[in-house]
Tab-separated table of C-alpha atoms in Angstrom:
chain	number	residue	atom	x	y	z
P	1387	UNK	CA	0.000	0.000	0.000
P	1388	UNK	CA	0.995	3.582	-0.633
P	1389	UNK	CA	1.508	5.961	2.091
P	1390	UNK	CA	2.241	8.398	0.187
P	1391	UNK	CA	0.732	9.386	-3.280
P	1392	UNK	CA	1.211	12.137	-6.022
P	1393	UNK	CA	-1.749	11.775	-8.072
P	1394	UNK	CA	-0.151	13.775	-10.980
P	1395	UNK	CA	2.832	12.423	-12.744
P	1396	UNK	CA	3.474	14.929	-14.205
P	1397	UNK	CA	2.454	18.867	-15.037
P	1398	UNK	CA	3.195	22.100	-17.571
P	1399	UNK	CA	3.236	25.628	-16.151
P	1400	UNK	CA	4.130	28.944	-18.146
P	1401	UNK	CA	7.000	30.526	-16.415
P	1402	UNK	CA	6.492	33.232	-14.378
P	1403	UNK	CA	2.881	31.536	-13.614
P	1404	UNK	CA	2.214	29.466	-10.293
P	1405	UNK	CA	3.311	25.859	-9.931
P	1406	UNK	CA	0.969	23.622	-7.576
P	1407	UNK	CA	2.134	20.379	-6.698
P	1408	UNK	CA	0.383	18.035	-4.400
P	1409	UNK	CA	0.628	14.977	-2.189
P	1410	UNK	CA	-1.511	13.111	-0.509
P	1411	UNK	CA	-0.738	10.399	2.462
P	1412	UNK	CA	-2.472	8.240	4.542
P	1413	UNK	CA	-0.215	7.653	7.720
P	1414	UNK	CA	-1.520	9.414	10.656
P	1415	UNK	CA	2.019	9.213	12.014
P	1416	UNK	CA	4.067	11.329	9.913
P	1417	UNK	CA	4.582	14.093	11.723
P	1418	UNK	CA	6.972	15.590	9.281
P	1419	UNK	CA	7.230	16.247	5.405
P	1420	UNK	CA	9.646	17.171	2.797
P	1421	UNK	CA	10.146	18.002	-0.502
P	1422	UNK	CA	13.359	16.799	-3.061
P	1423	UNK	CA	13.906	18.054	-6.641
P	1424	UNK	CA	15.680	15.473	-8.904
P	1425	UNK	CA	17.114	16.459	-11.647
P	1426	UNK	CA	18.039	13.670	-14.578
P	1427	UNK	CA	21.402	11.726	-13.636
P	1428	UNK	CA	21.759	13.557	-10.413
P	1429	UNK	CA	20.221	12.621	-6.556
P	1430	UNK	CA	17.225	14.160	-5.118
P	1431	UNK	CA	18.392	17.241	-3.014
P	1432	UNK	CA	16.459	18.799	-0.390
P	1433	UNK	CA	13.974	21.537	-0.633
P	1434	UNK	CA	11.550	22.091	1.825
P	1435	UNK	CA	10.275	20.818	4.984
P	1436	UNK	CA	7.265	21.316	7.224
P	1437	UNK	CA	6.467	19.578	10.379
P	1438	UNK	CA	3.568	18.620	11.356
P	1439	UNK	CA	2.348	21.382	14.287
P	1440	UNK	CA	2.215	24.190	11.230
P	1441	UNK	CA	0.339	24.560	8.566
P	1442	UNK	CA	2.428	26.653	6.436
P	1443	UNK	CA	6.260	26.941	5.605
P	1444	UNK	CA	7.936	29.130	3.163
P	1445	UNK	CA	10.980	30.008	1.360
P	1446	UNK	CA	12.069	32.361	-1.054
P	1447	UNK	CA	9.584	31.111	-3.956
P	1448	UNK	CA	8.755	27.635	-2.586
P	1449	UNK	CA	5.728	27.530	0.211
P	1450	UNK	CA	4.431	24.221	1.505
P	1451	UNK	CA	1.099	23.671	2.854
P	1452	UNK	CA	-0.019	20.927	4.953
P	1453	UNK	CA	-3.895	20.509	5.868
P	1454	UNK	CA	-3.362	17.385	8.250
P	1455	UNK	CA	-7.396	17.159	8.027
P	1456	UNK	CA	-7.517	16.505	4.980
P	1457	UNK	CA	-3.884	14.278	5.119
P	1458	UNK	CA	-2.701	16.606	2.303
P	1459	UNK	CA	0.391	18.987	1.386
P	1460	UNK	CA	1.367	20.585	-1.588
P	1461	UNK	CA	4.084	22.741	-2.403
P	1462	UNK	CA	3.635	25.875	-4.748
P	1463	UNK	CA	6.357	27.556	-6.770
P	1464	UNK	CA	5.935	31.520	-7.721
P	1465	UNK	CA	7.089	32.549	-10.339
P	1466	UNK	CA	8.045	29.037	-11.826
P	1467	UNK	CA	11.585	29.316	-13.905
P	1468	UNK	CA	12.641	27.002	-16.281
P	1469	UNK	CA	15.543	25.801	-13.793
P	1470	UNK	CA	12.278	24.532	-12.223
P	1471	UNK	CA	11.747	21.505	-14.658
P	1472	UNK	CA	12.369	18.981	-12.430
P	1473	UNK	CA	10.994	15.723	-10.599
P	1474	UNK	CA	9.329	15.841	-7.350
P	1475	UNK	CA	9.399	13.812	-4.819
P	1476	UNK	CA	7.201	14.554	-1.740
P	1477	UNK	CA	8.187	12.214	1.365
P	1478	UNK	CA	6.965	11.538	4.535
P	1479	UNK	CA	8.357	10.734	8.168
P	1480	UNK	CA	7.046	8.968	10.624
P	1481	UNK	CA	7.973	9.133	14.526
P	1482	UNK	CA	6.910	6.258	15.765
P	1483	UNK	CA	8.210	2.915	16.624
P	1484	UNK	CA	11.825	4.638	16.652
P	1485	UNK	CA	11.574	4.668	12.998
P	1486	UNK	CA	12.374	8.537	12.789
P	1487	UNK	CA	15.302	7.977	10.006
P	1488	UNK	CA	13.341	6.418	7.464
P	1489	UNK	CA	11.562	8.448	4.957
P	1490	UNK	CA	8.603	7.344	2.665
P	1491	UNK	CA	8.591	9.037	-0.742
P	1492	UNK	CA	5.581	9.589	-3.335
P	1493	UNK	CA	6.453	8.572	-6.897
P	1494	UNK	CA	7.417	12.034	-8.283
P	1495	UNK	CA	5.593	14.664	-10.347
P	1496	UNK	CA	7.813	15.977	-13.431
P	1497	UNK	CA	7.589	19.432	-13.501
P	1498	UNK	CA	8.028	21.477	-16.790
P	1499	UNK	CA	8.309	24.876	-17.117
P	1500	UNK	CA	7.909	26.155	-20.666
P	1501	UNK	CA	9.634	29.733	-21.234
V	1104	UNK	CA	33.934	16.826	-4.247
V	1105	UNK	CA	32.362	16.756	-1.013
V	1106	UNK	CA	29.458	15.242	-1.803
V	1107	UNK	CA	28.325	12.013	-1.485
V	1108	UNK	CA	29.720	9.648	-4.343
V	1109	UNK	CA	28.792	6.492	-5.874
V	1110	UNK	CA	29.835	3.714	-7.942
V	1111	UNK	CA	29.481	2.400	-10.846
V	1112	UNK	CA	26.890	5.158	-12.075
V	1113	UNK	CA	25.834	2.558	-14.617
V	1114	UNK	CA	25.753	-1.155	-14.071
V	1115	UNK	CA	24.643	-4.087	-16.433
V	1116	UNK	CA	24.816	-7.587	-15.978
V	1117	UNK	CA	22.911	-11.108	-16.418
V	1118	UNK	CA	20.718	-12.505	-14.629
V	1119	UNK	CA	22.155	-14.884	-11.848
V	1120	UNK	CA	25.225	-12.952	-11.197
V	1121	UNK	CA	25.985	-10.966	-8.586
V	1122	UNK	CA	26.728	-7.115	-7.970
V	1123	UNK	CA	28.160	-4.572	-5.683
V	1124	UNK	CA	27.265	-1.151	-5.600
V	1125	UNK	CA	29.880	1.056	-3.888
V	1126	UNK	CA	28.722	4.442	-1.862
V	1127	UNK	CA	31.241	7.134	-0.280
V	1128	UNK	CA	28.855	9.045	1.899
V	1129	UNK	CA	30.361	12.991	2.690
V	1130	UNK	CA	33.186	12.565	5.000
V	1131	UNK	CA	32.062	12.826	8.863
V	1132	UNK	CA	28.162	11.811	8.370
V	1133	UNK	CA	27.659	8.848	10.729
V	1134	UNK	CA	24.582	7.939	9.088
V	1135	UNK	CA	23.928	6.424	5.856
V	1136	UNK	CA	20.896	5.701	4.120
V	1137	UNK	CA	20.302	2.920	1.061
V	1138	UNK	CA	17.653	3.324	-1.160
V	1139	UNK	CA	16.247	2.268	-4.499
V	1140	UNK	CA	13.888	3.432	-7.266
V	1141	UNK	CA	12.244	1.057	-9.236
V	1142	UNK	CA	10.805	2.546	-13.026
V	1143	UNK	CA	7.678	4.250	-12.230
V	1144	UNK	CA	7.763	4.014	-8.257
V	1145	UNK	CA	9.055	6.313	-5.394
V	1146	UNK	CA	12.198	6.143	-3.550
V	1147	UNK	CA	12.098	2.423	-1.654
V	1148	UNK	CA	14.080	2.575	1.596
V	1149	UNK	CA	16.465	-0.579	1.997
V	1150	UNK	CA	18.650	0.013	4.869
V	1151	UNK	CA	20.565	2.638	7.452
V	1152	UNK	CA	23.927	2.652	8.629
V	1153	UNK	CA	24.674	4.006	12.097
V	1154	UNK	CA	28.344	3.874	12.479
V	1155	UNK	CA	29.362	0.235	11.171
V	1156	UNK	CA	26.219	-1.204	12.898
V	1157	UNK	CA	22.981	-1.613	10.394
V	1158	UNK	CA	20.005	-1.690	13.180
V	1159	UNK	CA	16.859	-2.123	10.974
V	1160	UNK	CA	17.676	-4.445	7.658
V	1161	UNK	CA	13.877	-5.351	7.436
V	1162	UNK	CA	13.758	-2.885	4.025
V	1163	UNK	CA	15.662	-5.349	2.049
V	1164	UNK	CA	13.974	-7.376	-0.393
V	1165	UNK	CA	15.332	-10.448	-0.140
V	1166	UNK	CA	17.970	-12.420	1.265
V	1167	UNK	CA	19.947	-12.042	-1.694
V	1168	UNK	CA	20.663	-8.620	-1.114
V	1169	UNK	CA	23.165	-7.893	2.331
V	1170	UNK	CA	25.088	-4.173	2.719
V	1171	UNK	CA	27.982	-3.742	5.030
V	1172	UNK	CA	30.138	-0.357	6.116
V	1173	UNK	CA	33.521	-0.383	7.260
V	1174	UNK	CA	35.199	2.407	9.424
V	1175	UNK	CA	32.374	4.214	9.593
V	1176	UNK	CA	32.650	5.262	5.570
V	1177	UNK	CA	32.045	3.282	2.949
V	1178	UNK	CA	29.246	1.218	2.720
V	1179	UNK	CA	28.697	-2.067	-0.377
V	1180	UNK	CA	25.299	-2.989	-1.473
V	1181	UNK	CA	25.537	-6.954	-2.552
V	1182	UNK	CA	22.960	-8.497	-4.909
V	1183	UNK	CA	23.497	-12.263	-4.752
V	1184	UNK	CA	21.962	-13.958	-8.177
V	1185	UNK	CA	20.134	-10.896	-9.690
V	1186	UNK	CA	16.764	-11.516	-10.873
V	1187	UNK	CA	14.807	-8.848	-13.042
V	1188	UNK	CA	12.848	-7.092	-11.027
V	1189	UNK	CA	16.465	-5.947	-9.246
V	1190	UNK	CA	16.550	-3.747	-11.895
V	1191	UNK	CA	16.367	0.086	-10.327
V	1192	UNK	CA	18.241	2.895	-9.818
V	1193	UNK	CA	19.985	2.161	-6.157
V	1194	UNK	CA	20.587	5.625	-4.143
V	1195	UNK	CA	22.845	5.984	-1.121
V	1196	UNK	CA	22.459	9.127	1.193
V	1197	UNK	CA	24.204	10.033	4.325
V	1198	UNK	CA	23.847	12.593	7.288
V	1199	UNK	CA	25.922	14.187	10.050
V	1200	UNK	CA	23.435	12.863	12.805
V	1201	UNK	CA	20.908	10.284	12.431
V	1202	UNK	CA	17.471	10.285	12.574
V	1203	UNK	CA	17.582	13.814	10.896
V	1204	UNK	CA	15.457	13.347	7.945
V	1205	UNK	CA	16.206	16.786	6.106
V	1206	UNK	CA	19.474	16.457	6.431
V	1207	UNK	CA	19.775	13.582	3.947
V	1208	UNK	CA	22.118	13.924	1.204
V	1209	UNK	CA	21.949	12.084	-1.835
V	1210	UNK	CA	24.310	10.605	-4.434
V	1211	UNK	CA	23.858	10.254	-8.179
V	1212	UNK	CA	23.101	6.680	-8.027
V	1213	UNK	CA	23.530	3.491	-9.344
V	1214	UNK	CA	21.409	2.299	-12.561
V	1215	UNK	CA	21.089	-1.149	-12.244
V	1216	UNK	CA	20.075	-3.513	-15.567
V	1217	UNK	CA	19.831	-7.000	-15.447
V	1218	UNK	CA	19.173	-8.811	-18.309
């Protein structure tokens, strides 16, 4: 079963226009969430975080939302650049059963910017 | 570079044989992370590393796959009589402290084909 899903594999945004991605998971013990951009060839690397006691993070042009209610985050990107084109991952970790150092990740959304 | 490395980047071989996948996490992380990405899936966690000492191997597949780290650095993914469905890209990521999820870093990778 999947714990954590991106529903979209993939989506187009105009640059300089909004980027929404989103992530859904069904763990009621992740109490914290992340975000990693892949590019082709290269390892995901880190973007943003959020834990689970707010309900908003942001930096620079990346915000992440979480609505715990609704077991849902998504990140948005303004303005989206075409550096942006990417894969990504949302994951998930949970802090029980001392299994605090292992992170579940969604499948990826490719992100493409068109200039 | 002082990131973390891996090796080979690219790796094909038959089916039956075996294969070790070599990762160099960044100099001083204690903890290192295996994981794997199968075509069309998320990031699959296989194994940690705290130290030398690998607490929680239950992420493995099989029995035909076994990791080990020596002196605290490098660390060798084995895959005893590859089958198919081994095929992935195999990630290693380390940190400075463990159980610090953002603080993973990532290496290129390891394609793995097996014919």
């Amino acid at each position: 079963d999947q714990q954590v899903k991106q529903n979209s594999p993939s989506l187009s945004v105009q640059e300089g226009r909004i980027s929404i991605l989103n992530c859904d998971y069904t763990n009621s013990m992740f109490d914290y969430f992340l975000w990693y951009k892949k590019y082709p060839a290269e390892g995901p690397t880190f973007l943003i975080s959020i834990s689970s006691i707010k309900d908003k993070n942001e930096d620079g042009r990346f915000t992440v939302f979480l609505n715990k209610s609704a077991k849902h985050l998504s990140l948005h990107i303004v303005p989206s650049q075409p550096g942006d084109s990417a894969v990504y991952f949302c994951a998930a970790r949970s802090n029980s059963g001392g299994s605090n150092y292992k992170l579940t990740f969604g499948k990826g959304t490719l992100l493409t910017v068109n200039p | 570079g002082a990131g973390v490395s891996q090796s080979p980047s690219n790796k094909v071989t038959e089916k039956g044989k075996d294969v070790e996948l070599r990762c160099d996490p960044i100099s001083g992380h204690t903890a290192l992370y295996w994981y794997r990405q199968s075509l069309g899936q998320g990031l699959e966690f296989l194994i940690y590393f705290q130290g030398n000492s690998a607490p929680d191997k239950s992420g493995l597949p099989s029995d035909r796959f076994s990791a080990e780290r020596t002196g605290g650095s490098v660390s060798t993914l084995t895959i005893q009589r590859t089958q198919q469905e081994d095929s992935a890209v195999y990630l290693c990521a380390s940190s400075l402290v463990f159980g610090g999820a953002r603080e993973q870093f990532f290496g290129p990778g390891t394609r793995l084909t097996v014919l």
